[in-house]
Amino acid sequence: MALNDSERVDVEKDREDRISALPKNVIDGILELLPVEDAARTSILSKNWRYIWVMLPNLVLNKLFCNKLAARSQYVFKDNVDKILLQHSGDIVKFVLDLSEIVLSPYPDIDRWMIYITRNGVKELTLNMSNNTTYNLPSYIFNCPTLTHLELLSCVFKPPTPFLGFPNLVILRLEKITFVPTTEFGVINAPLLVRLTLIYCNGTKYLNIVSSRLNSLVVRKSYYDIELSCFMNCKNLIILYLVTSNPIFGDRSKLQKLLLSLPILEVLILSSSFLELLSAGTVPQGLPFTLNCLWHLKLGINFGQMGQISYALELIKSSHKLSELEIWVNATSDIVEAISEYLDTPGCLDQPLNKLKYVVIRFFKGSKTELLFVKLLFARCPSLISMSIKQVKASGSKGERNIVIELARYPRASPKAELLYVPRSD
């Protein structure tokens, strides 16, 4: 059947390139979801698409992209990155380069790429180097005034001299970074910094960074030699995460002063080693600070150490708005009669925890001290909704069944309290 003129026009409209008519930010969003090489291929679609990909504000050269090219040869990889940057037009807002499985040595190519992107308005920079490298961050990164988000992995952090700081940096995440002392290395000013994360870092005592706006500080699996004094004025800190399994050789008074100086702290995470530092192996009679805004508390506890258990209870009592509590059982022992007697006396927790609703205990081993701790919380939490206990490993033994029966029999101050016992399947 033949089409009349109006029907033919309607069919032609249906064939129109509707994607090309989308707003630029929508097209950019679509292209950013594609691997870089696929985004580049869109240049052959039509004249209108020839230069769209070279104006993308976000360039993500992820692990898959880098490994695929490097598998052919390092020359092919370097040549392709050079072409991408040389053909790019306009500002580069976000740049990600993941070389975690590629060893490029020496590093003049990386330095050249860093020069280019720092001169083209980069705001968000992620550089992930291989664990086998010792890449010294070039001065171009430290002196880039447009940076708002900086994420570095497996690099050497040595600021140039002079170094004025990061004037616009909001988020700083450093993982497997080695900090190197310099004769001129002083305070790093980052007036807008909100989140600082340090993971598996060495030499953190040489990082002296100051920001009055900081609201999240995470130190995980790093050697505990961070200079806490520089955070004493961070009155806006609401998240403090200090977790390490390394031996403690820190300053107890500085850590206490830091906790004392955080009036609006809402989330606190401390590993067993930090509890050991704070308790100094003794049973505290109250704490020199209260955590009036704290609602979420996570603690690693060695249930074979009286000081850690008693300090944990003091932290819980000092957190008047506490609604979520998570305990990691770091270690335990049944040969601790003094601890059992302590936990079995009402005085160790002599006040109801009226706000506490959710308790999670991980790596539960079923020792007598752990059971008494659970019994104490059940008896002192009138608003408790759930007590979730996650066993360190499943055994299916009669002893395990007896532990579950004993837990179920504990009296509960809250009529709504539910016990969830979760054996691990692995």
Tab-separated table of C-alpha atoms in Angstrom:
chain	number	residue	atom	x	y	z
A	1	MET	CA	0.000	0.000	0.000
A	2	ALA	CA	1.429	3.394	-1.020
A	3	LEU	CA	1.924	6.099	1.602
A	4	ASN	CA	0.501	9.558	1.110
A	5	ASP	CA	2.701	12.635	1.639
A	6	SER	CA	1.716	13.268	5.280
A	7	GLU	CA	2.319	9.627	6.241
A	8	ARG	CA	5.694	9.708	4.498
A	9	VAL	CA	6.701	12.787	6.541
A	10	ASP	CA	5.720	11.013	9.771
A	11	VAL	CA	7.908	8.027	8.871
A	12	GLU	CA	10.876	10.306	8.100
A	13	LYS	CA	10.465	11.996	11.501
A	14	ASP	CA	10.598	8.618	13.214
A	15	ARG	CA	13.942	8.033	11.505
A	16	GLU	CA	15.443	11.234	12.885
A	17	ASP	CA	18.487	11.023	15.185
A	18	ARG	CA	16.704	11.705	18.459
A	19	ILE	CA	19.850	11.156	20.555
A	20	SER	CA	21.618	14.036	18.818
A	21	ALA	CA	18.762	16.308	19.855
A	22	LEU	CA	19.325	15.600	23.540
A	23	PRO	CA	20.862	18.330	25.749
A	24	LYS	CA	24.684	18.327	25.859
A	25	ASN	CA	24.862	17.312	29.528
A	26	VAL	CA	22.665	14.267	28.795
A	27	ILE	CA	24.841	13.210	25.846
A	28	ASP	CA	27.951	13.674	27.988
A	29	GLY	CA	26.387	11.485	30.661
A	30	ILE	CA	25.687	8.728	28.137
A	31	LEU	CA	29.224	8.826	26.703
A	32	GLU	CA	30.776	8.778	30.177
A	33	LEU	CA	29.066	5.444	30.812
A	34	LEU	CA	30.987	3.966	27.864
A	35	PRO	CA	34.623	2.823	27.896
A	36	VAL	CA	36.853	5.569	26.475
A	37	GLU	CA	37.557	3.657	23.247
A	38	ASP	CA	33.803	3.169	22.632
A	39	ALA	CA	33.142	6.850	23.292
A	40	ALA	CA	35.842	7.692	20.724
A	41	ARG	CA	34.154	5.461	18.137
A	42	THR	CA	31.039	7.670	18.217
A	43	SER	CA	33.039	10.212	16.176
A	44	ILE	CA	32.260	8.179	13.021
A	45	LEU	CA	28.486	8.363	13.514
A	46	SER	CA	28.037	11.710	11.796
A	47	LYS	CA	29.545	15.157	11.350
A	48	ASN	CA	27.739	16.332	14.493
A	49	TRP	CA	29.300	13.562	16.574
A	50	ARG	CA	32.848	13.929	15.281
A	51	TYR	CA	34.093	16.107	18.144
A	52	ILE	CA	31.638	15.411	20.939
A	53	TRP	CA	33.747	12.801	22.724
A	54	VAL	CA	36.886	14.986	22.727
A	55	MET	CA	34.997	17.572	24.804
A	56	LEU	CA	33.954	15.167	27.570
A	57	PRO	CA	34.713	16.786	30.940
A	58	ASN	CA	35.336	13.406	32.607
A	59	LEU	CA	38.098	11.087	31.404
A	60	VAL	CA	38.111	7.726	33.189
A	61	LEU	CA	41.030	5.515	32.178
A	62	ASN	CA	40.112	2.637	34.462
A	63	LYS	CA	41.904	-0.638	35.160
A	64	LEU	CA	40.146	-2.495	32.343
A	65	PHE	CA	41.063	0.164	29.770
A	66	CYS	CA	44.701	0.424	30.889
A	67	ASN	CA	45.263	-3.331	31.161
A	68	LYS	CA	43.742	-3.968	27.735
A	69	LEU	CA	46.132	-1.566	26.034
A	70	ALA	CA	49.185	-2.468	28.117
A	71	ALA	CA	48.646	-6.145	27.241
A	72	ARG	CA	49.546	-5.229	23.664
A	73	SER	CA	52.621	-3.219	24.660
A	74	GLN	CA	53.616	-0.305	26.856
A	75	TYR	CA	54.206	1.748	23.725
A	76	VAL	CA	50.605	1.173	22.561
A	77	PHE	CA	49.307	2.126	25.984
A	78	LYS	CA	51.342	5.338	26.243
A	79	ASP	CA	50.572	6.297	22.654
A	80	ASN	CA	46.815	5.921	23.199
A	81	VAL	CA	46.808	7.991	26.386
A	82	ASP	CA	48.845	10.674	24.595
A	83	LYS	CA	46.337	10.749	21.742
A	84	ILE	CA	43.368	10.977	24.090
A	85	LEU	CA	44.857	13.962	25.893
A	86	LEU	CA	46.147	15.692	22.750
A	87	GLN	CA	42.754	15.420	21.028
A	88	HIS	CA	40.838	16.574	24.090
A	89	SER	CA	39.309	20.021	23.899
A	90	GLY	CA	38.223	22.109	26.876
A	91	ASP	CA	38.558	21.577	30.607
A	92	ILE	CA	39.097	18.168	32.153
A	93	VAL	CA	36.929	18.219	35.265
A	94	LYS	CA	37.556	14.610	36.327
A	95	PHE	CA	40.546	12.423	35.492
A	96	VAL	CA	41.028	8.804	36.614
A	97	LEU	CA	44.172	6.840	35.780
A	98	ASP	CA	44.367	3.295	37.185
A	99	LEU	CA	47.826	1.800	36.696
A	100	SER	CA	47.496	-0.624	39.607
A	101	GLU	CA	48.424	-3.628	37.442
A	102	ILE	CA	50.899	-1.881	35.139
A	103	VAL	CA	54.495	-1.004	35.964
A	104	LEU	CA	55.676	2.073	34.065
A	105	SER	CA	59.230	2.963	34.984
A	106	PRO	CA	60.699	5.511	34.755
A	107	TYR	CA	57.763	7.894	34.963
A	108	PRO	CA	58.220	10.807	32.492
A	109	ASP	CA	55.010	9.864	30.662
A	110	ILE	CA	52.939	9.999	33.848
A	111	ASP	CA	54.546	13.312	34.791
A	112	ARG	CA	53.655	14.673	31.346
A	113	TRP	CA	50.033	13.567	31.712
A	114	MET	CA	49.839	15.158	35.154
A	115	ILE	CA	51.147	18.441	33.746
A	116	TYR	CA	48.470	18.400	31.073
A	117	ILE	CA	45.464	17.672	33.266
A	118	THR	CA	46.506	20.055	36.065
A	119	ARG	CA	46.784	22.820	33.492
A	120	ASN	CA	43.326	22.086	32.147
A	121	GLY	CA	41.155	22.804	35.167
A	122	VAL	CA	41.034	19.339	36.736
A	123	LYS	CA	38.886	19.243	39.869
A	124	GLU	CA	38.703	15.527	40.620
A	125	LEU	CA	41.893	13.507	40.254
A	126	THR	CA	42.370	9.794	40.999
A	127	LEU	CA	45.788	8.258	40.464
A	128	ASN	CA	46.224	4.571	41.320
A	129	MET	CA	49.781	3.317	40.930
A	130	SER	CA	51.100	-0.235	41.132
A	131	ASN	CA	52.203	-1.545	44.546
A	132	ASN	CA	55.611	-2.239	43.008
A	133	THR	CA	56.316	1.396	42.194
A	134	THR	CA	57.755	4.312	44.140
A	135	TYR	CA	56.186	7.130	42.175
A	136	ASN	CA	56.979	10.533	43.665
A	137	LEU	CA	54.038	12.857	43.210
A	138	PRO	CA	55.128	15.743	40.969
A	139	SER	CA	54.843	19.332	42.108
A	140	TYR	CA	52.121	19.954	39.488
A	141	ILE	CA	49.615	18.046	41.633
A	142	PHE	CA	50.499	19.909	44.823
A	143	ASN	CA	50.354	23.258	43.052
A	144	CYS	CA	47.053	22.678	41.230
A	145	PRO	CA	44.603	25.282	42.625
A	146	THR	CA	41.475	23.814	41.000
A	147	LEU	CA	41.569	20.446	42.812
A	148	THR	CA	38.504	19.702	44.940
A	149	HIS	CA	38.757	15.887	45.128
A	150	LEU	CA	42.118	14.087	45.275
A	151	GLU	CA	42.518	10.317	45.548
A	152	LEU	CA	46.017	8.818	45.505
A	153	LEU	CA	47.112	5.187	45.818
A	154	SER	CA	50.639	3.768	46.121
A	155	CYS	CA	52.600	6.993	45.762
A	156	VAL	CA	55.271	8.912	47.651
A	157	PHE	CA	53.906	12.114	49.207
A	158	LYS	CA	56.581	14.792	49.383
A	159	PRO	CA	55.321	18.365	48.954
A	160	PRO	CA	57.567	20.827	47.169
A	161	THR	CA	59.052	23.872	48.852
A	162	PRO	CA	57.462	26.257	49.200
A	163	PHE	CA	53.997	24.684	49.423
A	164	LEU	CA	50.979	26.797	50.321
A	165	GLY	CA	48.432	23.977	50.649
A	166	PHE	CA	45.283	22.910	48.832
A	167	PRO	CA	43.041	26.010	48.712
A	168	ASN	CA	39.943	24.320	47.232
A	169	LEU	CA	40.329	20.679	48.243
A	170	VAL	CA	37.164	19.175	49.773
A	171	ILE	CA	37.930	15.418	49.759
A	172	LEU	CA	41.342	13.812	50.227
A	173	ARG	CA	41.747	10.019	50.166
A	174	LEU	CA	45.233	8.529	50.496
A	175	GLU	CA	45.900	4.781	50.387
A	176	LYS	CA	49.269	3.019	50.623
A	177	ILE	CA	50.967	6.391	50.649
A	178	THR	CA	54.453	6.952	52.070
A	179	PHE	CA	54.947	10.373	53.627
A	180	VAL	CA	58.510	11.660	53.437
A	181	PRO	CA	59.869	14.248	55.898
A	182	THR	CA	61.461	17.375	54.520
A	183	THR	CA	63.294	20.147	56.284
A	184	GLU	CA	60.638	22.621	55.148
A	185	PHE	CA	57.610	20.341	55.724
A	186	GLY	CA	55.210	22.270	57.914
A	187	VAL	CA	51.455	22.594	58.154
A	188	ILE	CA	49.411	21.864	55.026
A	189	ASN	CA	46.517	24.284	54.848
A	190	ALA	CA	43.301	22.928	53.369
A	191	PRO	CA	40.637	25.398	54.539
A	192	LEU	CA	37.741	23.705	52.684
A	193	LEU	CA	38.662	20.068	53.431
A	194	VAL	CA	35.652	18.083	54.658
A	195	ARG	CA	36.756	14.435	54.378
A	196	LEU	CA	40.207	12.983	55.048
A	197	THR	CA	40.847	9.238	54.638
A	198	LEU	CA	44.179	7.494	55.323
A	199	ILE	CA	44.453	3.756	54.591
A	200	TYR	CA	47.613	1.630	54.892
A	201	CYS	CA	49.793	4.730	55.012
A	202	ASN	CA	53.325	5.008	56.371
A	203	GLY	CA	54.942	8.016	57.986
A	204	THR	CA	51.646	9.726	58.795
A	205	LYS	CA	53.393	11.663	61.559
A	206	TYR	CA	54.807	13.805	58.765
A	207	LEU	CA	51.308	14.717	57.570
A	208	ASN	CA	50.257	17.833	59.417
A	209	ILE	CA	47.072	18.967	57.724
A	210	VAL	CA	44.702	21.577	59.090
A	211	SER	CA	41.075	22.270	58.204
A	212	SER	CA	38.478	23.772	60.508
A	213	ARG	CA	35.692	22.380	58.272
A	214	LEU	CA	36.743	18.745	58.526
A	215	ASN	CA	33.743	16.538	59.400
A	216	SER	CA	35.103	13.056	58.614
A	217	LEU	CA	38.477	11.608	59.632
A	218	VAL	CA	39.213	7.973	58.756
A	219	VAL	CA	42.519	6.330	59.698
A	220	ARG	CA	42.486	2.640	58.819
A	221	LYS	CA	45.245	0.045	58.930
A	222	SER	CA	47.882	2.771	59.118
A	223	TYR	CA	50.766	2.860	61.548
A	224	TYR	CA	49.519	4.782	64.542
A	225	ASP	CA	51.904	7.694	64.397
A	226	ILE	CA	49.501	10.293	63.077
A	227	GLU	CA	49.831	13.705	64.651
A	228	LEU	CA	46.498	14.134	66.434
A	229	SER	CA	47.254	17.648	67.647
A	230	CYS	CA	46.416	19.163	64.266
A	231	PHE	CA	42.801	17.936	64.597
A	232	MET	CA	42.119	19.493	68.006
A	233	ASN	CA	40.411	22.486	66.385
A	234	CYS	CA	38.160	20.436	64.118
A	235	LYS	CA	34.982	21.349	65.968
A	236	ASN	CA	32.834	20.216	63.036
A	237	LEU	CA	34.071	16.614	63.073
A	238	ILE	CA	31.097	14.237	63.119
A	239	ILE	CA	32.808	10.980	62.004
A	240	LEU	CA	35.981	9.655	63.634
A	241	TYR	CA	37.266	6.266	62.454
A	242	LEU	CA	40.493	4.969	64.044
A	243	VAL	CA	41.193	1.318	63.284
A	244	THR	CA	44.576	-0.384	63.292
A	245	SER	CA	45.931	-3.758	64.320
A	246	ASN	CA	49.434	-2.464	64.809
A	247	PRO	CA	50.984	-2.191	68.272
A	248	ILE	CA	50.028	1.055	69.933
A	249	PHE	CA	52.772	3.544	70.601
A	250	GLY	CA	50.643	6.664	70.554
A	251	ASP	CA	49.922	9.413	73.028
A	252	ARG	CA	46.967	8.571	75.276
A	253	SER	CA	46.505	12.149	76.508
A	254	LYS	CA	46.319	13.499	72.932
A	255	LEU	CA	43.640	10.998	71.977
A	256	GLN	CA	41.606	11.857	75.062
A	257	LYS	CA	41.997	15.569	74.347
A	258	LEU	CA	40.844	14.978	70.783
A	259	LEU	CA	37.660	13.218	71.972
A	260	LEU	CA	37.138	16.013	74.484
A	261	SER	CA	37.416	18.616	71.704
A	262	LEU	CA	34.688	17.150	69.458
A	263	PRO	CA	31.374	18.620	70.641
A	264	ILE	CA	29.183	17.349	67.770
A	265	LEU	CA	30.749	13.923	67.117
A	266	GLU	CA	28.030	11.541	65.870
A	267	VAL	CA	29.902	8.413	64.722
A	268	LEU	CA	32.905	6.898	66.517
A	269	ILE	CA	34.792	3.766	65.430
A	270	LEU	CA	37.726	2.529	67.524
A	271	SER	CA	39.688	-0.703	67.189
A	272	SER	CA	40.814	-2.777	70.162
A	273	SER	CA	44.299	-1.255	70.091
A	274	PHE	CA	42.895	2.241	70.612
A	275	LEU	CA	40.760	1.024	73.524
A	276	GLU	CA	43.932	-0.440	75.018
A	277	LEU	CA	45.659	2.908	74.601
A	278	LEU	CA	42.784	4.823	76.202
A	279	SER	CA	42.271	2.424	79.115
A	280	ALA	CA	45.983	1.979	79.886
A	281	GLY	CA	45.023	-1.429	81.245
A	282	THR	CA	43.041	-0.026	84.171
A	283	VAL	CA	39.359	0.174	85.125
A	284	PRO	CA	38.317	3.822	84.629
A	285	GLN	CA	36.018	5.589	87.079
A	286	GLY	CA	34.162	7.734	84.550
A	287	LEU	CA	35.605	9.552	81.544
A	288	PRO	CA	36.940	13.117	81.232
A	289	PHE	CA	34.485	13.771	78.383
A	290	THR	CA	30.912	13.073	77.294
A	291	LEU	CA	29.736	12.353	73.764
A	292	ASN	CA	26.434	14.187	73.772
A	293	CYS	CA	25.697	13.840	70.041
A	294	LEU	CA	27.044	10.330	69.450
A	295	TRP	CA	24.395	7.962	68.065
A	296	HIS	CA	26.564	5.323	66.344
A	297	LEU	CA	29.438	3.544	68.124
A	298	LYS	CA	31.660	0.721	66.824
A	299	LEU	CA	34.280	-0.832	69.071
A	300	GLY	CA	36.797	-3.634	68.751
A	301	ILE	CA	37.139	-5.311	72.165
A	302	ASN	CA	39.500	-7.897	73.568
A	303	PHE	CA	37.205	-9.695	76.016
A	304	GLY	CA	40.221	-11.032	77.845
A	305	GLN	CA	41.247	-7.504	78.922
A	306	MET	CA	39.451	-5.863	81.838
A	307	GLY	CA	40.606	-2.381	80.827
A	308	GLN	CA	39.151	-2.610	77.326
A	309	ILE	CA	35.782	-3.961	78.507
A	310	SER	CA	35.401	-1.374	81.253
A	311	TYR	CA	36.454	1.502	78.986
A	312	ALA	CA	33.990	0.331	76.344
A	313	LEU	CA	31.199	0.423	78.940
A	314	GLU	CA	32.234	3.920	79.998
A	315	LEU	CA	32.083	5.084	76.374
A	316	ILE	CA	28.623	3.557	76.047
A	317	LYS	CA	27.434	5.265	79.247
A	318	SER	CA	28.866	8.613	78.135
A	319	SER	CA	26.952	8.524	74.835
A	320	HIS	CA	23.497	9.674	75.908
A	321	LYS	CA	21.969	9.569	72.412
A	322	LEU	CA	23.467	6.222	71.438
A	323	SER	CA	21.021	4.265	69.276
A	324	GLU	CA	23.316	1.894	67.330
A	325	LEU	CA	26.142	-0.136	68.848
A	326	GLU	CA	28.449	-2.548	67.028
A	327	ILE	CA	31.061	-4.695	68.761
A	328	TRP	CA	33.854	-6.631	67.065
A	329	VAL	CA	35.217	-9.400	69.276
A	330	ASN	CA	38.945	-8.988	68.795
A	331	ALA	CA	39.946	-11.780	71.191
A	332	THR	CA	38.613	-13.493	74.297
A	333	SER	CA	39.504	-15.848	77.127
A	334	ASP	CA	37.569	-17.851	79.691
A	335	ILE	CA	40.396	-17.745	82.253
A	336	VAL	CA	39.356	-14.314	83.514
A	337	GLU	CA	37.374	-14.737	86.729
A	338	ALA	CA	37.925	-11.096	87.713
A	339	ILE	CA	36.312	-9.912	84.469
A	340	SER	CA	33.374	-12.275	84.899
A	341	GLU	CA	32.805	-11.014	88.446
A	342	TYR	CA	33.021	-7.418	87.210
A	343	LEU	CA	30.433	-7.960	84.461
A	344	ASP	CA	28.150	-9.834	86.835
A	345	THR	CA	27.828	-6.838	89.166
A	346	PRO	CA	25.171	-4.158	88.506
A	347	GLY	CA	27.677	-1.369	89.152
A	348	CYS	CA	29.578	-1.859	85.887
A	349	LEU	CA	26.560	-0.512	83.993
A	350	ASP	CA	24.510	1.322	86.585
A	351	GLN	CA	22.194	3.255	84.264
A	352	PRO	CA	19.642	2.306	81.597
A	353	LEU	CA	20.579	2.899	77.985
A	354	ASN	CA	17.273	4.434	77.013
A	355	LYS	CA	18.092	5.307	73.392
A	356	LEU	CA	19.904	2.135	72.351
A	357	LYS	CA	17.831	0.256	69.753
A	358	TYR	CA	20.198	-1.850	67.670
A	359	VAL	CA	23.177	-3.938	68.776
A	360	VAL	CA	25.413	-6.012	66.505
A	361	ILE	CA	28.177	-8.266	67.829
A	362	ARG	CA	30.520	-9.661	65.195
A	363	PHE	CA	33.053	-12.518	65.407
A	364	PHE	CA	31.261	-13.852	68.486
A	365	LYS	CA	33.129	-16.763	70.055
A	366	GLY	CA	30.749	-17.639	72.895
A	367	SER	CA	33.108	-17.119	75.843
A	368	LYS	CA	31.755	-16.488	79.322
A	369	THR	CA	32.753	-12.804	79.250
A	370	GLU	CA	31.004	-12.271	75.909
A	371	LEU	CA	27.840	-13.932	77.221
A	372	LEU	CA	27.847	-11.785	80.357
A	373	PHE	CA	28.313	-8.671	78.215
A	374	VAL	CA	25.268	-9.598	76.120
A	375	LYS	CA	23.262	-10.364	79.253
A	376	LEU	CA	24.165	-6.936	80.654
A	377	LEU	CA	23.012	-5.118	77.517
A	378	PHE	CA	19.730	-7.052	77.385
A	379	ALA	CA	19.047	-6.040	80.993
A	380	ARG	CA	19.888	-2.337	80.521
A	381	CYS	CA	18.303	-1.462	77.163
A	382	PRO	CA	14.553	-0.766	77.550
A	383	SER	CA	14.242	0.439	73.922
A	384	LEU	CA	16.191	-2.387	72.312
A	385	ILE	CA	14.696	-3.675	69.050
A	386	SER	CA	17.282	-6.221	67.942
A	387	MET	CA	20.429	-7.903	69.223
A	388	SER	CA	22.250	-9.443	66.250
A	389	ILE	CA	25.045	-11.869	67.116
A	390	LYS	CA	27.249	-13.070	64.266
A	391	GLN	CA	29.383	-16.049	65.145
A	392	VAL	CA	33.022	-16.189	64.132
A	393	LYS	CA	32.414	-19.556	62.433
A	394	ALA	CA	29.727	-22.208	62.295
A	395	SER	CA	30.361	-25.399	64.239
A	396	GLY	CA	26.937	-26.985	64.715
A	397	SER	CA	28.154	-28.496	67.961
A	398	LYS	CA	26.144	-29.175	71.086
A	399	GLY	CA	28.086	-26.418	72.825
A	400	GLU	CA	26.951	-23.927	70.224
A	401	ARG	CA	23.326	-24.967	70.635
A	402	ASN	CA	23.664	-24.524	74.403
A	403	ILE	CA	25.007	-21.001	73.855
A	404	VAL	CA	21.989	-20.104	71.709
A	405	ILE	CA	19.626	-21.508	74.357
A	406	GLU	CA	21.371	-19.507	77.086
A	407	LEU	CA	21.211	-16.291	75.049
A	408	ALA	CA	17.498	-16.824	74.448
A	409	ARG	CA	16.849	-17.169	78.176
A	410	TYR	CA	18.427	-13.866	79.200
A	411	PRO	CA	15.878	-11.436	80.701
A	412	ARG	CA	15.208	-8.403	78.521
A	413	ALA	CA	14.318	-4.903	79.640
A	414	SER	CA	12.649	-4.321	76.264
A	415	PRO	CA	9.565	-6.393	75.427
A	416	LYS	CA	10.298	-5.770	71.711
A	417	ALA	CA	13.902	-6.994	71.810
A	418	GLU	CA	14.607	-9.681	69.223
A	419	LEU	CA	17.629	-11.979	69.287
A	420	LEU	CA	19.165	-12.776	65.905
A	421	TYR	CA	21.890	-15.422	66.073
A	422	VAL	CA	23.722	-15.819	62.758
A	423	PRO	CA	26.228	-18.662	62.394
A	424	ARG	CA	28.809	-17.970	59.686
A	425	SER	CA	28.695	-20.399	56.802
A	426	ASP	CA	32.310	-19.905	55.688
